[in-house]
Tab-separated table of C-alpha atoms in Angstrom:
chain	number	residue	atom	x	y	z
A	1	UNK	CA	8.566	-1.865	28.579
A	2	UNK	CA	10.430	-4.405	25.905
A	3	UNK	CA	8.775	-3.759	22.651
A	4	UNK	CA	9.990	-6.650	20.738
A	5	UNK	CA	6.343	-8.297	20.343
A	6	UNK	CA	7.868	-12.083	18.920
A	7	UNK	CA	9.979	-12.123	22.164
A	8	UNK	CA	6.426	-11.143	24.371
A	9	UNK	CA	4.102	-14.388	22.308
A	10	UNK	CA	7.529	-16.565	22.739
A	11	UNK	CA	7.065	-15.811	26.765
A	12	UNK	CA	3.286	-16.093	26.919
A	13	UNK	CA	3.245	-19.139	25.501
A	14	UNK	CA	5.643	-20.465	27.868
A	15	UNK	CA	4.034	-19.038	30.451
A	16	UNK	CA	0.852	-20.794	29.461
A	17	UNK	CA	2.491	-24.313	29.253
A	18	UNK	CA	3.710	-23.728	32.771
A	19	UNK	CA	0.287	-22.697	33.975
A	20	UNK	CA	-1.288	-25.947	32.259
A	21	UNK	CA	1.393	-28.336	33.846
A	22	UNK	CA	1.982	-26.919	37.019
A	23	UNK	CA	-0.682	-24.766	37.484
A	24	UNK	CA	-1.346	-21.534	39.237
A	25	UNK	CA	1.506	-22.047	42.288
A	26	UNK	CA	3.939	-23.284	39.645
A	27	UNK	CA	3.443	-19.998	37.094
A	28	UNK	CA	6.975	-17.749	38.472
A	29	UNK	CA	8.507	-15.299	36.344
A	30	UNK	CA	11.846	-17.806	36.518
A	31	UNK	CA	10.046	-20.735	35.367
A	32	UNK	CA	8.166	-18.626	32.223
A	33	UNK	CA	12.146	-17.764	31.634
A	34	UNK	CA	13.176	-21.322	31.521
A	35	UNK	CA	10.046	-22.936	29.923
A	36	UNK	CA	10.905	-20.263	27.536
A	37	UNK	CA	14.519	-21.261	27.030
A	38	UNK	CA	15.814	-17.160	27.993
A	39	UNK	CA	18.123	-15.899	30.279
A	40	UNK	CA	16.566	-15.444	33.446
A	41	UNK	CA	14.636	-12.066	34.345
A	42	UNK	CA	12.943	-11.789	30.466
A	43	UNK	CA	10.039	-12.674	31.350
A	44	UNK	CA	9.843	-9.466	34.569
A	45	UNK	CA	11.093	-7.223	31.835
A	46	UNK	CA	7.708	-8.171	29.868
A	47	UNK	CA	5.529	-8.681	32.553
A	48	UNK	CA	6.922	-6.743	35.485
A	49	UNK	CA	4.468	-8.531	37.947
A	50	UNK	CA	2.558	-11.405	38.872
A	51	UNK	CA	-0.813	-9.886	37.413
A	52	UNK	CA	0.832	-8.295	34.467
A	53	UNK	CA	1.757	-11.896	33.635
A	54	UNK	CA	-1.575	-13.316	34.397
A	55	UNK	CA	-3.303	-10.341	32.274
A	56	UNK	CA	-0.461	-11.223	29.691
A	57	UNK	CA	-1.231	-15.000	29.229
A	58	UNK	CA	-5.452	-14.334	29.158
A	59	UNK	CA	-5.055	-12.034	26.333
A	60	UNK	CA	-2.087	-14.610	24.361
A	61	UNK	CA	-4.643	-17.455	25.097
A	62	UNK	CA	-8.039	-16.551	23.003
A	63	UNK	CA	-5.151	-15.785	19.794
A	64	UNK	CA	-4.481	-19.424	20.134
A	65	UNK	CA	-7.958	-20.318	20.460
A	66	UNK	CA	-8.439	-18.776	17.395
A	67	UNK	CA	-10.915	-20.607	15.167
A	68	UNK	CA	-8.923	-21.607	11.803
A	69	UNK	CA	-10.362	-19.305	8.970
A	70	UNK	CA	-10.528	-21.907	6.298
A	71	UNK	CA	-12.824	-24.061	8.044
A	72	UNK	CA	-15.212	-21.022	9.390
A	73	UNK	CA	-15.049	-20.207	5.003
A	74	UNK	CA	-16.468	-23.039	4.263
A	75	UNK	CA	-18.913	-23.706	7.081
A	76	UNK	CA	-19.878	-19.925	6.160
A	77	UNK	CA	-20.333	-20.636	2.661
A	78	UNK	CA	-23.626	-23.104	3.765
A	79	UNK	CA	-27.360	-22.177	4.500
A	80	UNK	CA	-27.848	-21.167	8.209
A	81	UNK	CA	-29.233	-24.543	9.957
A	82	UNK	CA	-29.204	-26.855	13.023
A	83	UNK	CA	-26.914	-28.530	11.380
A	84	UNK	CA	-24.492	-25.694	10.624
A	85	UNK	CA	-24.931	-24.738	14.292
A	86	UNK	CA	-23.864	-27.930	15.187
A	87	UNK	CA	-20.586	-27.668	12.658
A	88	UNK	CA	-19.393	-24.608	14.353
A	89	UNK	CA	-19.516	-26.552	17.850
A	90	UNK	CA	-18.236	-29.570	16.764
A	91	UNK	CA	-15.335	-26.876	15.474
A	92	UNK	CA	-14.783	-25.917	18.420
A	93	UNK	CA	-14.634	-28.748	20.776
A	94	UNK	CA	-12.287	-30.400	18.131
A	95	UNK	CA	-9.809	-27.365	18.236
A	96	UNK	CA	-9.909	-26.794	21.954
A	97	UNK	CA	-9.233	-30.482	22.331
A	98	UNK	CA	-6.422	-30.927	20.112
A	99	UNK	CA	-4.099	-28.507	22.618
A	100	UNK	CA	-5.814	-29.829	25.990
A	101	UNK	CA	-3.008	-28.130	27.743
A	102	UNK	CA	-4.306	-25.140	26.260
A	103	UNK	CA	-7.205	-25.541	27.204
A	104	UNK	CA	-6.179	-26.264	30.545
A	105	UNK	CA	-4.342	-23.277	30.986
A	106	UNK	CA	-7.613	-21.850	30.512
A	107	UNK	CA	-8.810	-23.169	33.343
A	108	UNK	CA	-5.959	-22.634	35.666
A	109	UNK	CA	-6.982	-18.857	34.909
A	110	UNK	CA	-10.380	-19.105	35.399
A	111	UNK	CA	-9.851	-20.842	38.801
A	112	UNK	CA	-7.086	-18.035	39.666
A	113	UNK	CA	-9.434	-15.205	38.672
A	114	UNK	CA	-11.676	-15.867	41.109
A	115	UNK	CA	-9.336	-15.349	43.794
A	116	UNK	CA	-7.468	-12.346	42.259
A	117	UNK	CA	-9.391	-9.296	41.341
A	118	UNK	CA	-7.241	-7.760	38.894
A	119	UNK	CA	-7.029	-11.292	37.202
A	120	UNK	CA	-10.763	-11.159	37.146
A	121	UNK	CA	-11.082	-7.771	35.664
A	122	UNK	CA	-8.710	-8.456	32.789
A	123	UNK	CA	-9.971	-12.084	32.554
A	124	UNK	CA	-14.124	-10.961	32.333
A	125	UNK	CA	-12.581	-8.577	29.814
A	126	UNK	CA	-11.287	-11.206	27.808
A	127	UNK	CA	-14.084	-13.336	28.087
A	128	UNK	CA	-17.335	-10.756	27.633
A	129	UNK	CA	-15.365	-9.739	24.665
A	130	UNK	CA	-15.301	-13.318	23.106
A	131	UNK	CA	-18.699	-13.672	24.209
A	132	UNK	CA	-20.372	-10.544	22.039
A	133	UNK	CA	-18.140	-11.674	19.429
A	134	UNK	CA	-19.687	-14.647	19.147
A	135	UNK	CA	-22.977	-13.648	19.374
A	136	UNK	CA	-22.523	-11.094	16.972
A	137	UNK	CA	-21.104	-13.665	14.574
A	138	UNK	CA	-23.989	-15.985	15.339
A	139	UNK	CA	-26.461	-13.329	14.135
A	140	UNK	CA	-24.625	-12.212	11.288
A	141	UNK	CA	-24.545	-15.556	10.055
A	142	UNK	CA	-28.503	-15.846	10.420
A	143	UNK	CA	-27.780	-18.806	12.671
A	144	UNK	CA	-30.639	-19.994	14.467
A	145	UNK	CA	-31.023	-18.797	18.050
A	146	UNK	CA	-29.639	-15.702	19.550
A	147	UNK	CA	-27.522	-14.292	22.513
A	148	UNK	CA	-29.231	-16.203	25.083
A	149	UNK	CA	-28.522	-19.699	23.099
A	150	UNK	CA	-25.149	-18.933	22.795
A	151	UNK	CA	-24.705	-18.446	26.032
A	152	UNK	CA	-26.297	-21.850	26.862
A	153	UNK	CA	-23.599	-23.574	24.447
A	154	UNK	CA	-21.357	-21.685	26.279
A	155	UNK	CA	-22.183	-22.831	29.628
A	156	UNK	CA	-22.136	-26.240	27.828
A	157	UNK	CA	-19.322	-26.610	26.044
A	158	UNK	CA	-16.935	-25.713	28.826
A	159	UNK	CA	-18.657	-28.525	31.273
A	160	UNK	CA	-18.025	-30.743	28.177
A	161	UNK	CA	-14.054	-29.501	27.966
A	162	UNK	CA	-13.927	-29.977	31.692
A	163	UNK	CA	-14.972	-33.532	31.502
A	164	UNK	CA	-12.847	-34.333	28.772
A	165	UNK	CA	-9.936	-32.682	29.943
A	166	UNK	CA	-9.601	-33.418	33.549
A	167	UNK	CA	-11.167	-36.425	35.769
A	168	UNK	CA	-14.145	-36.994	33.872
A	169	UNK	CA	-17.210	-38.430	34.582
A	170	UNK	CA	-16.843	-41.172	32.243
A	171	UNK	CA	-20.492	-41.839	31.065
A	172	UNK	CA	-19.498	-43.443	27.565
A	173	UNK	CA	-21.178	-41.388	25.717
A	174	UNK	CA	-19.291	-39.789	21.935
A	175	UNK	CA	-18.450	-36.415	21.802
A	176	UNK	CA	-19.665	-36.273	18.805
A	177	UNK	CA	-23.611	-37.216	20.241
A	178	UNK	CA	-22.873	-35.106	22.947
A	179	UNK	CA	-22.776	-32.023	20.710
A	180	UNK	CA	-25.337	-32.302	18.670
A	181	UNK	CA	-27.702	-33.132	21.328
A	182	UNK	CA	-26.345	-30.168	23.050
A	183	UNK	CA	-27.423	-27.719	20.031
A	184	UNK	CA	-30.631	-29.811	19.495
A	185	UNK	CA	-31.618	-29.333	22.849
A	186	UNK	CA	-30.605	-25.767	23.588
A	187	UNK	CA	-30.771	-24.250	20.174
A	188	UNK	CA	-33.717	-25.947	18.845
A	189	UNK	CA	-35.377	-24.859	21.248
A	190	UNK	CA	-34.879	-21.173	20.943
A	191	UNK	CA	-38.152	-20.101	21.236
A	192	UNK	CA	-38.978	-20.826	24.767
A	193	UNK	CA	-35.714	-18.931	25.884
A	194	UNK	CA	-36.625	-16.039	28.896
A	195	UNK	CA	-35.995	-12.883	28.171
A	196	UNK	CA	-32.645	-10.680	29.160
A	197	UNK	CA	-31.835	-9.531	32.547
């Protein structure tokens, strides 16, 4: 396996600009090559399948959905709140919306790991993982809420993202109200949330 890891991001990210445009019928080895701007074949000597490329682009896209430290300093630096709950989502929506193809390609794999196991395995991977970080975050912060609320924003916030980002429903309402109705309604009221399992 190529071990040159610039040359590997330079192909993912290709490969997940393909995905978003075209989506999952467009995503060939030969068009990651030329998205990519490399002689033809690269991208096989990287990914040497179809799911090695999938597996490949899931892990490359939660590093670009990265939240910018800077902002999650300062948002840390206040008093655990509503409010500051509210901040972090508001973070988040704004940074998954300022790529939409990005977050698109997120989609494309969703949608594709539900018809290809292996995609699925590496995929859930990907995705439990961002979900315990996230909870453990929100707990560490003292952040109102727990596991089960994060979850709900979860749930949430994608159906938001899907709206915004596809054929939307179009019912007028700001993103901004949106979200902090969204942690008003399923944060603040963390204390009638069932239990686990």
């Amino acid at each position: 396996m190529p071990r040159n890891p610039e040359r590997r991001i330079l192909l993912a990210d290709a490969g997940l600009r393909v995905l978003a445009v075209g989506g999952a019928r467009g995503l060939t080895h030969r068009a990651v090559d030329a998205e990519a701007g490399v002689p033809v074949g690269t991208a096989s000597n990287y990914f040497p399948s179809r799911a090695a490329l999938l597996a490949g682009l899931a892990e490359r896209i939660f590093d670009r959905m990265a939240p910018d430290p800077e902002v999650l300093a300062a948002l840390s630096r206040r008093e655990p709140s509503l409010a500051l709950v509210t901040d972090y989502l508001r973070h988040i929506v704004e940074r998954t919306t300022r790529e939409p193809e990005l977050t698109r390609a997120l989609f494309e794999l969703r949608l594709e790991a539900s018809r290809r196991p292996e995609l699925r395995a590496a995929l859930g991977e990907v995705l439990r993982r961002g979900y315990a970080d996230d909870v453990a975050f929100h707990v560490a912060a003292g952040l109102p809420g727990g596991a089960f609320e994060v979850a709900l924003l979860h749930h949430a916030v994608d159906g938001l993202l899907l709206d915004l980002l596809t054929t939307s429903i179009d019912a007028g309402y700001d993103v901004d109200r949106v979200v902090s109705a969204l942690v008003s309604r399923l944060v603040g009221r963390a204390d009638t949330a069932p239990a686990a399992g």
